XYZ file of C-alpha atoms in Angstrom:
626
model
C 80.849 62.023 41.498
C 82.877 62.961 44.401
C 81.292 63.854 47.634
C 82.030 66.259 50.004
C 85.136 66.075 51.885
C 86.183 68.095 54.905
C 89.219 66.442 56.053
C 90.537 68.051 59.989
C 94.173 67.852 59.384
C 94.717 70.316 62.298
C 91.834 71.708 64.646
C 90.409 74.909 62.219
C 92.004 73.212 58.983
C 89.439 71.556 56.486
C 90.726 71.106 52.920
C 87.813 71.736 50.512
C 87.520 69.905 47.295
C 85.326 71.114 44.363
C 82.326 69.509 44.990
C 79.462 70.645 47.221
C 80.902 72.512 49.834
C 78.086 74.258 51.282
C 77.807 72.549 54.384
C 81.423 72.798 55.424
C 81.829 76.083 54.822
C 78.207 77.191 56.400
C 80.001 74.889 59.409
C 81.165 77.436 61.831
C 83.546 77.195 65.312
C 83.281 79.958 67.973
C 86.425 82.289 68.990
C 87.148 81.282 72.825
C 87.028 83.953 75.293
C 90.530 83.345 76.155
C 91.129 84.304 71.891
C 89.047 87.423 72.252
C 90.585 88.312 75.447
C 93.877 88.277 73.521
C 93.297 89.263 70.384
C 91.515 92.560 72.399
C 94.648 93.561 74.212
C 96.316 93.656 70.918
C 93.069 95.880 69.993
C 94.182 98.282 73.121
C 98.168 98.276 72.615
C 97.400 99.770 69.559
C 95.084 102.499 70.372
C 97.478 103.430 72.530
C 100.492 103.249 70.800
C 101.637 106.744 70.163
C 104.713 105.671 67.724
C 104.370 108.692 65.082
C 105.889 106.822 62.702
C 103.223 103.638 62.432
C 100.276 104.994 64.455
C 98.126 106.515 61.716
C 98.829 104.046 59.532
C 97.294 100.973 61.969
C 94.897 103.359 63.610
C 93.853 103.832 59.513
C 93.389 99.886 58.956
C 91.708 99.592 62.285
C 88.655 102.221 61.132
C 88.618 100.093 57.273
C 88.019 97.031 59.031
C 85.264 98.305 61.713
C 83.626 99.672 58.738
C 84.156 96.065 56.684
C 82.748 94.342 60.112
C 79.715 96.938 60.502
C 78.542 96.671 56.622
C 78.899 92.985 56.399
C 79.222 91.477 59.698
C 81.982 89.185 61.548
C 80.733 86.183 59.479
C 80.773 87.762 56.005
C 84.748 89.002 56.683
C 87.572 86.726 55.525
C 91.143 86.871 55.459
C 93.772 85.834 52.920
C 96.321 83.833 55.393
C 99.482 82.598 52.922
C 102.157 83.478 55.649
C 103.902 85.847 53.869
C 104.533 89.419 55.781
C 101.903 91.432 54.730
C 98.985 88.481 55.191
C 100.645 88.471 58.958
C 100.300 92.380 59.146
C 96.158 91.906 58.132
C 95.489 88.661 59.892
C 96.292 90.766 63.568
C 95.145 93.499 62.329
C 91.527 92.079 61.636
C 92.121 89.765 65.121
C 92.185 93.207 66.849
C 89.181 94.725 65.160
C 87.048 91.484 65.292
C 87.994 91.245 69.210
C 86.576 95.227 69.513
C 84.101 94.314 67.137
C 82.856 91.488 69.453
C 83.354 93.512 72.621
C 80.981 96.365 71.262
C 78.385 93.898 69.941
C 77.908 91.182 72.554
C 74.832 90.019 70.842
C 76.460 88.522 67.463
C 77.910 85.131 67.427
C 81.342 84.794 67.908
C 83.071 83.514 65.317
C 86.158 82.366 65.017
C 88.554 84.755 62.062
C 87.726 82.604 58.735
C 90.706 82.717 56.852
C 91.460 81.277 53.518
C 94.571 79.420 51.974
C 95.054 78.428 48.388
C 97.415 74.890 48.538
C 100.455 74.920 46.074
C 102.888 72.202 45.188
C 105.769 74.696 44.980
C 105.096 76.491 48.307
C 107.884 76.546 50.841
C 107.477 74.301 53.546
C 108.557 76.916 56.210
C 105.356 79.071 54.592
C 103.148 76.049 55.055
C 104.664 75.328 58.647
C 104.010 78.884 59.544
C 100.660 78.873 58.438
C 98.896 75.845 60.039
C 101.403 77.246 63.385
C 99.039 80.536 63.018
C 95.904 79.003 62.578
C 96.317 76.636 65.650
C 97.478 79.576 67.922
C 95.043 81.754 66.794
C 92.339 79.576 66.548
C 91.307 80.878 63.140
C 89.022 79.191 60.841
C 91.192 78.177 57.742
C 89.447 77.516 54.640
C 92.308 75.774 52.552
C 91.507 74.813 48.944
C 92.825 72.096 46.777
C 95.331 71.954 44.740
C 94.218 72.996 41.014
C 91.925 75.304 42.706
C 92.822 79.113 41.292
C 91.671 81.927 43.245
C 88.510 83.311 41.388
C 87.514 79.627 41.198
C 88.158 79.233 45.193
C 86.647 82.951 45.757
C 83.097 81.539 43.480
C 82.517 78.644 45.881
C 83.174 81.789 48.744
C 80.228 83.660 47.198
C 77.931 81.377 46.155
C 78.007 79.764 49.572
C 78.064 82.383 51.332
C 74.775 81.537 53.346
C 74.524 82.658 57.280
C 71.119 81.022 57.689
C 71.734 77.175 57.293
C 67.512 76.928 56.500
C 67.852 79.138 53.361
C 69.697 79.796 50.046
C 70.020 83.028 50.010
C 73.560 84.432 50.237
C 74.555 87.259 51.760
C 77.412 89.651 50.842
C 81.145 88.953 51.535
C 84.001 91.099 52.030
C 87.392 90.049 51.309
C 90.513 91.326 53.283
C 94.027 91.738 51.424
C 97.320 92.861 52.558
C 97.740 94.428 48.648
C 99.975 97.688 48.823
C 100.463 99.790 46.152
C 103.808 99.065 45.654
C 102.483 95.622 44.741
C 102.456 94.573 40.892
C 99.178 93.732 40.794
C 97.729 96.889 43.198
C 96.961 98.913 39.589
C 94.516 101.930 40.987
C 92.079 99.670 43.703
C 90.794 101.832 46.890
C 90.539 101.155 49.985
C 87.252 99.296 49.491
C 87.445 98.356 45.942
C 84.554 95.804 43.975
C 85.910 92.996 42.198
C 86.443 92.630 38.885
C 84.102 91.864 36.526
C 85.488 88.559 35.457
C 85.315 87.527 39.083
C 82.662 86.964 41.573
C 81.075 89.660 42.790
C 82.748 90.628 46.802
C 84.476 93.715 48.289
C 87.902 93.703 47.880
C 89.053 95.301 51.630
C 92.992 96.956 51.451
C 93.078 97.754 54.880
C 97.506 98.532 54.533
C 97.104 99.557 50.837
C 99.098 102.625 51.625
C 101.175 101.192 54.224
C 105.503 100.654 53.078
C 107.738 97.725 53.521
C 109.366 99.425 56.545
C 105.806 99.829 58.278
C 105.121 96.337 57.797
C 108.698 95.798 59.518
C 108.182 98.244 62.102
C 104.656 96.777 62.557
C 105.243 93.192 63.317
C 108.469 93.626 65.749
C 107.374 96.524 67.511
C 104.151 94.184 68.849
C 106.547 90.984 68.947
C 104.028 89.262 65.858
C 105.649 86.201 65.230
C 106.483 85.614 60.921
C 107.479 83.354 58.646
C 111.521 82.379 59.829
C 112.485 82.469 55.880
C 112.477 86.475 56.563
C 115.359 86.333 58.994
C 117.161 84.019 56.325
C 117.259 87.057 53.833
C 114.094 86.807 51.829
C 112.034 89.629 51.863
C 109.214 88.819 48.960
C 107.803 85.102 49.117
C 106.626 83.429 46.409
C 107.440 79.578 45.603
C 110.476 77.595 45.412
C 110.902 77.930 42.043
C 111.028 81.884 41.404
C 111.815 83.190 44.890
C 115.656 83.662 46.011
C 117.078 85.903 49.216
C 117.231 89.554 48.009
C 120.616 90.539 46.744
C 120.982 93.473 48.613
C 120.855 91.386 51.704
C 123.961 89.608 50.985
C 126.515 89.577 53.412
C 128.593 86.641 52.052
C 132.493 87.749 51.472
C 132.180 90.138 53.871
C 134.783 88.213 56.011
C 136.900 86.740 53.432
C 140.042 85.164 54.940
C 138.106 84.908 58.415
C 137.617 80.729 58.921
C 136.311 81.220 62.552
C 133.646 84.135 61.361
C 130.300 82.119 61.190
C 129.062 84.949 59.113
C 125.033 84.562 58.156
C 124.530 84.713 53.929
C 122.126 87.585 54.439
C 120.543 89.656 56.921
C 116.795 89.645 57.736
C 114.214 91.265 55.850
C 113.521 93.964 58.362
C 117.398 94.835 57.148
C 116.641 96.007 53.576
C 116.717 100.083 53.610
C 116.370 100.497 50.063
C 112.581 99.158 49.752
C 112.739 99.784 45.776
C 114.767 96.391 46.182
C 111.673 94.594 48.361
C 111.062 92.045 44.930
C 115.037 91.842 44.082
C 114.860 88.168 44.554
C 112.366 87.238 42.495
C 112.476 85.767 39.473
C 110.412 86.061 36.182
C 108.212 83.806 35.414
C 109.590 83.686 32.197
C 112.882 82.323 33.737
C 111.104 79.786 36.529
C 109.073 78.102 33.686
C 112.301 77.874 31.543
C 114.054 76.137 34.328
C 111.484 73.852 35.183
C 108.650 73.060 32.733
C 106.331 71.688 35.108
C 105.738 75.119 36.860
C 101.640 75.423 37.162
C 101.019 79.577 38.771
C 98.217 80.696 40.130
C 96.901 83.595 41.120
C 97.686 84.670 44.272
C 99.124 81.018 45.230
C 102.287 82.650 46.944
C 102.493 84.048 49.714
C 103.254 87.816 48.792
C 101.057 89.303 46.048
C 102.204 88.402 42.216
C 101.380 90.118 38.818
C 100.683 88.613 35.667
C 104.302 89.233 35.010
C 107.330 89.645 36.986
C 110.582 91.370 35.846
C 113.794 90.007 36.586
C 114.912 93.122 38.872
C 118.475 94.834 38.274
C 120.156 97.658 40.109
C 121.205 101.025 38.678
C 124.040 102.948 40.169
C 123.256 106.098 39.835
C 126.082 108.306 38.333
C 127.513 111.939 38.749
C 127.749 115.080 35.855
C 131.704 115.606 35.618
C 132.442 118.984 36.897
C 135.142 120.784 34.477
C 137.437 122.864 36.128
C 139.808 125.563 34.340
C 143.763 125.584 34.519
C 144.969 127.397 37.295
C 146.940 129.046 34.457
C 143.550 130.066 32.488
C 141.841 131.535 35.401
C 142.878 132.845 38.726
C 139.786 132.068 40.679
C 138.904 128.633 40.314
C 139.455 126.153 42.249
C 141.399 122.862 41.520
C 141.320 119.655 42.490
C 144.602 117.797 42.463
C 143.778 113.712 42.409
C 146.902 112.697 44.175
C 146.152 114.894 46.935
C 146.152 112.776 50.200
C 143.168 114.828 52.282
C 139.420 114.877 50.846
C 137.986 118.720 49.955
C 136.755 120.453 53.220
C 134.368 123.137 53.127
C 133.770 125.991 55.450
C 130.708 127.888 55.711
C 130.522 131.758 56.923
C 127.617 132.872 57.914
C 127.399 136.593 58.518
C 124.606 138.347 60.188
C 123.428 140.616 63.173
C 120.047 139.002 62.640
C 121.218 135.613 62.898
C 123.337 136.464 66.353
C 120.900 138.542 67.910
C 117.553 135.637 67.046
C 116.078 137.624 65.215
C 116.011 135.339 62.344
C 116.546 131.643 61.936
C 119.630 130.255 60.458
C 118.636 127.890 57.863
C 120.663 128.213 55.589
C 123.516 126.052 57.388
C 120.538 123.474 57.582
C 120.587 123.551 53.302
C 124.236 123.553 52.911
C 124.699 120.915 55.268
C 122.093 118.757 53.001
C 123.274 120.221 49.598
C 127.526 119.116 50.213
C 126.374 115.969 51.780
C 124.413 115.185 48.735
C 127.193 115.666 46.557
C 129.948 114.566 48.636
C 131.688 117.654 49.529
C 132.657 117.666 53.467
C 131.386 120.719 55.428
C 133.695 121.108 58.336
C 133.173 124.102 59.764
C 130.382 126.650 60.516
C 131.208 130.220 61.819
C 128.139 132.564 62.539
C 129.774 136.579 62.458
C 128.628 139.742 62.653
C 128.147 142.508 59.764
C 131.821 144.094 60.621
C 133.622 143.971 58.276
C 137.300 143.421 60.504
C 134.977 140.148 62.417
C 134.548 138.911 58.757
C 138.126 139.216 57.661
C 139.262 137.785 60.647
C 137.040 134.677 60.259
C 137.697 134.166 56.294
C 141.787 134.488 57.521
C 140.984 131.273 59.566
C 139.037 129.637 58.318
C 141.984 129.676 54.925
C 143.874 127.906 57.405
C 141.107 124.975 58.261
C 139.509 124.302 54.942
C 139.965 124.475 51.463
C 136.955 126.153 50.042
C 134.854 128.888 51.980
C 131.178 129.693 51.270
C 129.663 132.821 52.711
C 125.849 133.447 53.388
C 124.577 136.893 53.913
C 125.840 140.797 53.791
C 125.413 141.387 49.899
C 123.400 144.246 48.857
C 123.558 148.083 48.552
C 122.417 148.602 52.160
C 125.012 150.251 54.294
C 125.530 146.756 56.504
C 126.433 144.780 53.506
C 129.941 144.403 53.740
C 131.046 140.921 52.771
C 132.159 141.865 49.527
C 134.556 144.527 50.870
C 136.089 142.053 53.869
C 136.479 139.395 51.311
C 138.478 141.243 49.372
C 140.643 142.824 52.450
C 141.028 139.372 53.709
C 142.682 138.155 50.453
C 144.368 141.426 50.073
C 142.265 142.190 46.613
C 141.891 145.667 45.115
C 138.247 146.425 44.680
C 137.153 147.242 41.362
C 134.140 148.210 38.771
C 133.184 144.852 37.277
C 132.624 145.064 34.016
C 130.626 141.866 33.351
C 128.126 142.694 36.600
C 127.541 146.372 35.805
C 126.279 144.950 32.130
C 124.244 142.073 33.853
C 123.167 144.351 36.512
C 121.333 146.367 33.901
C 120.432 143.683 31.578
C 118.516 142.211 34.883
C 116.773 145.875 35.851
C 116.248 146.408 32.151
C 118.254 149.594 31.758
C 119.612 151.414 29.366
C 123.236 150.586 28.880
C 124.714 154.355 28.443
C 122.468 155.689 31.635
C 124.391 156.292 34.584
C 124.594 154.292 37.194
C 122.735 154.643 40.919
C 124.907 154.057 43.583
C 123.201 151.336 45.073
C 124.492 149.345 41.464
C 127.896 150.883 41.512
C 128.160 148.945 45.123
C 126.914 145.793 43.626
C 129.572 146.065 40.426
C 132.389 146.923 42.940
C 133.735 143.393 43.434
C 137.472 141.932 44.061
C 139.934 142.187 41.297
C 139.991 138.177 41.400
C 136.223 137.999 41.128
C 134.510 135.126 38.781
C 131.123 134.924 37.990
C 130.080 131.522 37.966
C 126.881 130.451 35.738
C 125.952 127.124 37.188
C 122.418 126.953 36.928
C 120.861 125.878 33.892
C 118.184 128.376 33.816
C 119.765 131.750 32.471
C 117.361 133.818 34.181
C 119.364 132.473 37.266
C 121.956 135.231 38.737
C 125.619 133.949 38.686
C 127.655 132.539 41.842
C 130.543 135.127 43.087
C 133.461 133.620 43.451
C 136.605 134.732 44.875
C 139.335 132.567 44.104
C 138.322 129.867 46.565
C 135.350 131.713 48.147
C 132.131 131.603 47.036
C 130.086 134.431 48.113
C 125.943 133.533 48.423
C 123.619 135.590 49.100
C 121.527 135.377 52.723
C 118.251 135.466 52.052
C 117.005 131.239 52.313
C 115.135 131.354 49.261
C 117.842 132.573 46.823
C 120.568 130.665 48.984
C 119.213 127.574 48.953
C 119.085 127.370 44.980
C 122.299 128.742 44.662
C 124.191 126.433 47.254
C 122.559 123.150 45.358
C 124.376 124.206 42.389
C 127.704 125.565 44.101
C 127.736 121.930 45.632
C 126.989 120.268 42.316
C 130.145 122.536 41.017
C 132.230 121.582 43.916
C 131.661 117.747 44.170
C 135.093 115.816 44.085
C 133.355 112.621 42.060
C 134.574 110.419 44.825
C 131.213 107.912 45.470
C 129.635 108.079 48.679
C 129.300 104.963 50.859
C 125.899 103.276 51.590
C 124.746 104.213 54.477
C 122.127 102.674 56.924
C 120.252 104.078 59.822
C 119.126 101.563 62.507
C 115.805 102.148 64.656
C 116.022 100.761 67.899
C 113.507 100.170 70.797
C 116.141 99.808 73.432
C 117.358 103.278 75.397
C 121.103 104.025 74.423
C 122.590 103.396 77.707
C 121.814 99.643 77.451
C 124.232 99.608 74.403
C 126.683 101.639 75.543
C 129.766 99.149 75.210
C 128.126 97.458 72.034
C 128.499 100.716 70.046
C 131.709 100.960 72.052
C 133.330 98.039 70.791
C 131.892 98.185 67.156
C 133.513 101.790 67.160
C 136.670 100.085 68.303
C 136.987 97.251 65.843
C 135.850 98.974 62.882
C 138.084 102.422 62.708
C 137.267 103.343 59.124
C 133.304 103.573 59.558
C 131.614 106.605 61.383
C 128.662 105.020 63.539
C 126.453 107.476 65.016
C 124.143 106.724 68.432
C 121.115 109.429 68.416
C 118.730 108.685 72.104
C 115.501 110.038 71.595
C 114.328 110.383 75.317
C 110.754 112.162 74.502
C 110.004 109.637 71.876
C 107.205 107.219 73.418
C 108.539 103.875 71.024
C 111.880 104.259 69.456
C 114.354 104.873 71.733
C 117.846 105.371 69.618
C 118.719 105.701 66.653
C 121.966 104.453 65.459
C 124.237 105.839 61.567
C 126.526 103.704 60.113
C 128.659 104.882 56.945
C 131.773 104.422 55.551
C 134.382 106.766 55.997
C 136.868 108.528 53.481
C 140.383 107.881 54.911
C 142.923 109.825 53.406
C 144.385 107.157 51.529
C 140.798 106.773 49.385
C 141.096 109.941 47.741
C 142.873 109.629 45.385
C 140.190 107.624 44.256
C 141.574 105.515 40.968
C 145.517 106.470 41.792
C 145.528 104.710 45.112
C 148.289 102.343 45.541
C 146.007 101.054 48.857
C 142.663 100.564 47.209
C 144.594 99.054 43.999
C 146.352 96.236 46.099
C 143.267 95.780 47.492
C 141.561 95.264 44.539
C 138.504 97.394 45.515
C 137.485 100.550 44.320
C 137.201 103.510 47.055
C 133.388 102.993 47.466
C 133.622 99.131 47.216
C 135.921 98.962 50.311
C 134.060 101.648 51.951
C 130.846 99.457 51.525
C 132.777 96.417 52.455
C 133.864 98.363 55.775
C 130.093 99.197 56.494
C 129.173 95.950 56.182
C 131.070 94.761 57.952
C 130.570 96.939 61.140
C 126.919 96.733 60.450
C 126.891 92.691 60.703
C 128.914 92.975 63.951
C 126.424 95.493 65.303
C 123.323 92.906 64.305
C 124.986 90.268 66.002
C 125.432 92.073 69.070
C 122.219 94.257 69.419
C 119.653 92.912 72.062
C 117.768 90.662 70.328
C 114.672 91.765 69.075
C 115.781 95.693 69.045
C 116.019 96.558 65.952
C 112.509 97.579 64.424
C 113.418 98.967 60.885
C 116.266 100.383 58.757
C 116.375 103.353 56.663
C 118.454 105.129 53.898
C 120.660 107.241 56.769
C 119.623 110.350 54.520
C 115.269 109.921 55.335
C 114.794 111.854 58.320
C 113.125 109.550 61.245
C 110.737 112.116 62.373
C 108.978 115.131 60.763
C-alpha cells in the first residue's frame, strides 16, 4: 500500500498520488503581502480601465468570482492552471478578486490561489515550463495530479477532502473555476454558475469568461502585459498535446517571400493575429487521426491545456462563393448594363443623392452609410458621392458628370407624385430621353393599389408611370411583393426614404457585383498613438504599392489608440480576372496574389510595430466601436 507522497518539486508544487491525500491537500501556505499587494493593483487597473471593448466583460468575471469567494470562501475556490490562454485569462482574473477579496475581509486567512494541474505524458514542454514559471511568480498553490489520474477522479479526491478544519471530517463545499467559453466543444448549455454533472462529484462549476471571445482573451492578456505560454507567438492558437495540436493554418505565413534568401520570414504569426476566430481550433487534429498515428495515445479529460470535447473534427475551410449575375445583350436590351472582362479598369459606382432635406440638416443622410456597406459587400467600388438639391437643372448637371467619372450611377431620393420629385424628369433630360407612359408601371401601379384596370388614372399615378423611354424595371428581389429597381440605361434610380432604400440598394449591389473576389482584409488594434508610427506606416505604404493600408487615431478613446486597415488592392491589370496575361504568368489567381500582397505588407508591418502594440485583429469589415 502506498503512502502518501507530497513531493516539493518547486516551492507551491506537490504532486499527489492516489492514496490518502488528506493531509497534503488540508496543508495550506499563506499569499505574501507583497502577492496581495500585486495581485490588488491588478484588482484596481481593472476597475478602472474604461476600454469599451473588454471592460464589461472583466468587470462581469470580477462580480462571478466575488460572488464564488463570498458563498464559499477563499479556501473552497480553485483554479484550473494548464497554461493554455484562457486558464491565464482566469488565473489573474481570480488573483485580482482574491486580492479585493482579502482586502475587504482582513479577518480570513490568507491563502495562497490553490490551483490544480492534471500531469500528461504528451503535454508540451513549453506548457509545462510555463506553468511551474506561473506558479513560482505567483506564488499559487498548485495541486498537480499524477499521471493516470483523469479529471473526475482528481476532482473526487478535491471533494472528499475538502476539509477547512484539520480536527474534523466534515467537508465543506468547493467551487471550481474554468476558463470554458461557449465557443468551446465541450461548453454544451452550462451557466455562469453551473452544478456538476451527475456522474461527477458534486462542486460548482464557476465560468467566470463563459461569454467572453478569442479576441477578448487577446485583448485581455496584452492590454495588462499578462505574460502566456511562448507557443502562442509561434502560431498556435488552441493547445492541446503534441500529438493532435499543430499551428493554425490560417496563421501561415510561409511562401510569402518566395525567392527572398535574406527574408528571415517567421512560419506563422502569433495567436493574437488570427481575425477569423471561427478558425481558433484549425490546428487541431481529431482524435480519430492522433490515435491512428500513434497507438499509444492515452486522453483525458481536460488533460490539455485548452478545453477538449469528446470528439474533435478535423477543421476545413469553406470559401464562400457568389450567385452569377446574368446580364442581357446590349443588343436585347438597351438599358442594361454590361460588363466587358477584358476591360482594363474595375466597375466604379457613383452615388447621387438628391435632397433639400439632406442639404439643409434637416434629415440624416444614411443612406450613403448603406450603399457604402452594400457595394463593399459585393465588391462593387463606390467612388463618388454627390449630395444635390431637388432642381431639376442641379440634378442634370451632376448625372452629366458624374457619366464622365464612373460607370454606373445610383440615385437616392426625389421619386414620388409630390411637386419636388423631379429625379425622374432630370434623368431623363440628362440622357436626352423622351418621357413616356410606361406601360408595365401603370399595370403594376394598380395591381399594387388594387385598382381596377379600366379606371382612370389620378395624376399623382400618371407621374409615377411617366418614366424615360429607356426605362427597365428591374425585379431583383426574390420576394414579389417587392417593387422593381428603375433603371435607366446605366442609372439606377432608388427611392430616398432609408427603409425602402436600404433593401433595394442590397439587391442593386448583388445585381451589380463584377464576381471579382475580394481580398482578406485585417484590421489591427493598436495601443500606441499614430504619430509614434508615422514612418512605419510610411514605409510599409512605400514598399508595398498594391495594398491600401489605412491609419485611423482615435484621440478620445481611453485604451486603443489607432487603428490600422490593410487590404489588397485591385490594380487594373487584375480585372480581367481569369484573362490576365499578369496574374496567369504569375500563376496566381486575382485574389490569391491580392492575399499574397496583404500578407505580405501585413508581416512587414508586425515586424516593425512597437513591440507589444498590437492588442487584437479583426475582420476589417466588424466595426471597432458601437
Amino acid at each position: 500500500m502506498a503512502t502518501i507522497r507530497c513531493q516539493e518539486t518547486i516551492p507551491s508544487w506537490r504532486t499527489l498520488d492516489r492514496e490518502n491525500p488528506a493531509a497534503a491537500l488540508q496543508h495550506r501556505g499563506l499569499w505574501t503581502e507583497a502577492q496581495i499587494l500585486d495581485a490588488h493593483t491588478l484588482y484596481q487597473k481593472l476597475t478602472q480601465c474604461n476600454d469599451s471593448y473588454i471592460k464589461d466583460y472583466f468587470e462581469s468575471s470580477l462580480k462571478v468570482l466575488h460572488q464564488a469567494l463570498r458563498l464559499y470562501g477563499a479556501a473552497s475556490v480553485i483554479c484550473s492552471f494548464n497554461g493554455g490562454k484562457d486558464a491565464v485569462a482566469i488565473l489573474h482574473l481570480l488573483r485580482a478578486a482574491l486580492a479585493h477579496y482579502y482586502v475587504e475581509n482582513p479577518h480570513v486567512p490568507r491563502y495562497r490561489p490553490r490551483v490544480i494541474y492534471f500531469d500528461n505524458p504528451d503535454e508540451f514542454q513549453e506548457i509545462l515550463a510555463f506553468v511551474r514559471q506561473s506558479v513560482e511568480d505567483y506564488e499559487l498553490e498548485m495541486i498537480a495530479f499524477e499521471r493516470g489520474v483523469k479529471f473526475a477522479e482528481g476532482l473526487d479526491v478535491l471533494v472528499s477532502n475538502n476539509c477547512l478544519d484539520l480536527s474534523s471530517s466534515q467537508t465543506s463545499p468547493m467551487a471550481f473555476v474554468l476558463g470554458t467559453r461557449t465557443t468551446d466543444p465541450n461548453a454544451g448549455d452550462q451557466g455562469i454558475f453551473a452544478p456538476s454533472s451527475s456522474y461527477m462529484p458534486p462542486f460548482m462549476r464557476v465560468n467566470p469568461i463563459l461569454d467572453w471571445s478569442y479576441g477578448h482573451i487577446w485583448h485581455f492578456l496584452r492590454f495588462f502585459h499578462l505574460p502566456y505560454c511562448p507557443l502562442y507567438d509561434q502560431g498556435y492558437t488552441s493547445l492541446g498535446t503534441v500529438l493532435d495540436t499543430l499551428p493554425c493554418p490560417a496563421l501561415a505565413v510561409a511562401g510569402i517571400h518566395e525567392g527572398d534568401a535574406d527574408c528571415n520570414v517567421p512560419e506563422y504569426w502569433p495567436a493574437y493575429m488570427l481575425r477569423d476566430y471561427d478558425q481558433e481550433r484549425a490546428g487541431r487534429i481529431s482524435k480519430q487521426k492522433a490515435k491512428a498515428s500513434n497507438s499509444t495515445v492515452q486522453q483525458t479529460e481536460l488533460s490539455s491545456p485548452e478545453s477538449s470535447s469528446a470528439h474533435l473534427s478535423s477543421y476545413s475551410i469553406v470559401k464562400p462563393t457568389q450567385n452569377g449575375v446574368t446580364v442581357p445583350d446590349q443588343a436585347e436590351d438597351e438599358s442594361c448594363v454590361s460588363y466587358q472582362p477584358d476591360n482594363d479598369s474595375p466597375r466604379t459606382v457613383g452615388m447621387l443623392v438628391i435632397g433639400d432635406e439632406i442639404l439643409k440638416g434637416r434629415t440624416a443622410d444614411t443612406n450613403t452609410h448603406a450603399a457604402a456597406k452594400a457595394l463593399r459587400k459585393h465588391n462593387v467600388h463606390l467612388k463618388r458621392v454627390v449630395v444635390v438639391s431637388d432642381d431639376l437643372e442641379d440634378i442634370c448637371h451632376e448625372i452629366q458628370r458624374l457619366e464622365q467619372q464612373v460607370d454606373i450611377i445610383i440615385t437616392s431620393g426625389g421619386v414620388g407624385p409630390t411637386h419636388d420629385d423631379v429625379t425622374i424628369k432630370s434623368v431623363a433630360a440628362a440622357l436626352q430621353c423622351d418621357l413616356e407612359l410606361h406601360d408595365e408601371m401603370v399595370d403594376l401601379l394598380r395591381d399594387k393599389m388594387n385598382t381596377d384596370h379600366s379606371a382612370e388614372l389620378t395624376e399623382a399615378q400618371v407621374k409615377m408611370a411617366t418614366l424615360p423611354r429607356t426605362s427597365k424595371l428591374r425585379y431583383l428581389s426574390e420576394n414579389p411583393k417587392d417593387w422593381p429597381v428603375l433603371q435607366c440605361q446605366n442609372i439606377f434610380i432608388l427611392p430616398g426614404v432609408p427603409e425602402f432604400f436600404e433593401k433595394k440598394i442590397e439587391n442593386v449591389a448583388e445585381y451589380l457585383s463584377c464576381q471579382l473576389e475580394r481580398s482578406e482584409a485585417y484590421k489591427v488594434v493598436l495601443s500606441v498613438d499614430e504619430n509614434l508610427i508615422v514612418s512605419v506606416l510610411n514605409k510599409v505604404v512605400e514598399n508595398h504599392p498594391s495594398v491600401t493600408i489605412g491609419s485611423y487615431p482615435y484621440l478620445s478613446h481611453p485604451e486603443v489608440k489607432t487603428v490600422i486597415t490593410v487590404e489588397g488592392r485591385l490594380l487594373p491589370a487584375m480585372t480581367g480576372v481569369r484573362n490576365s496575361t499578369v496574374t496567369k504568368r504569375e500563376g496566381f489567381s486575382s485574389k490569391d496574389l491580392m492575399d499574397r500582397n496583404v500578407k505580405m505588407a501585413l508581416d512587414e508591418l508586425i515586424k516593425t510595430l512597437p513591440e507589444g502594440s498590437i492588442l487584437r485583429v479583426e475582420n476589417e469589415d466588424q466595426f471597432l466601436f458601437d
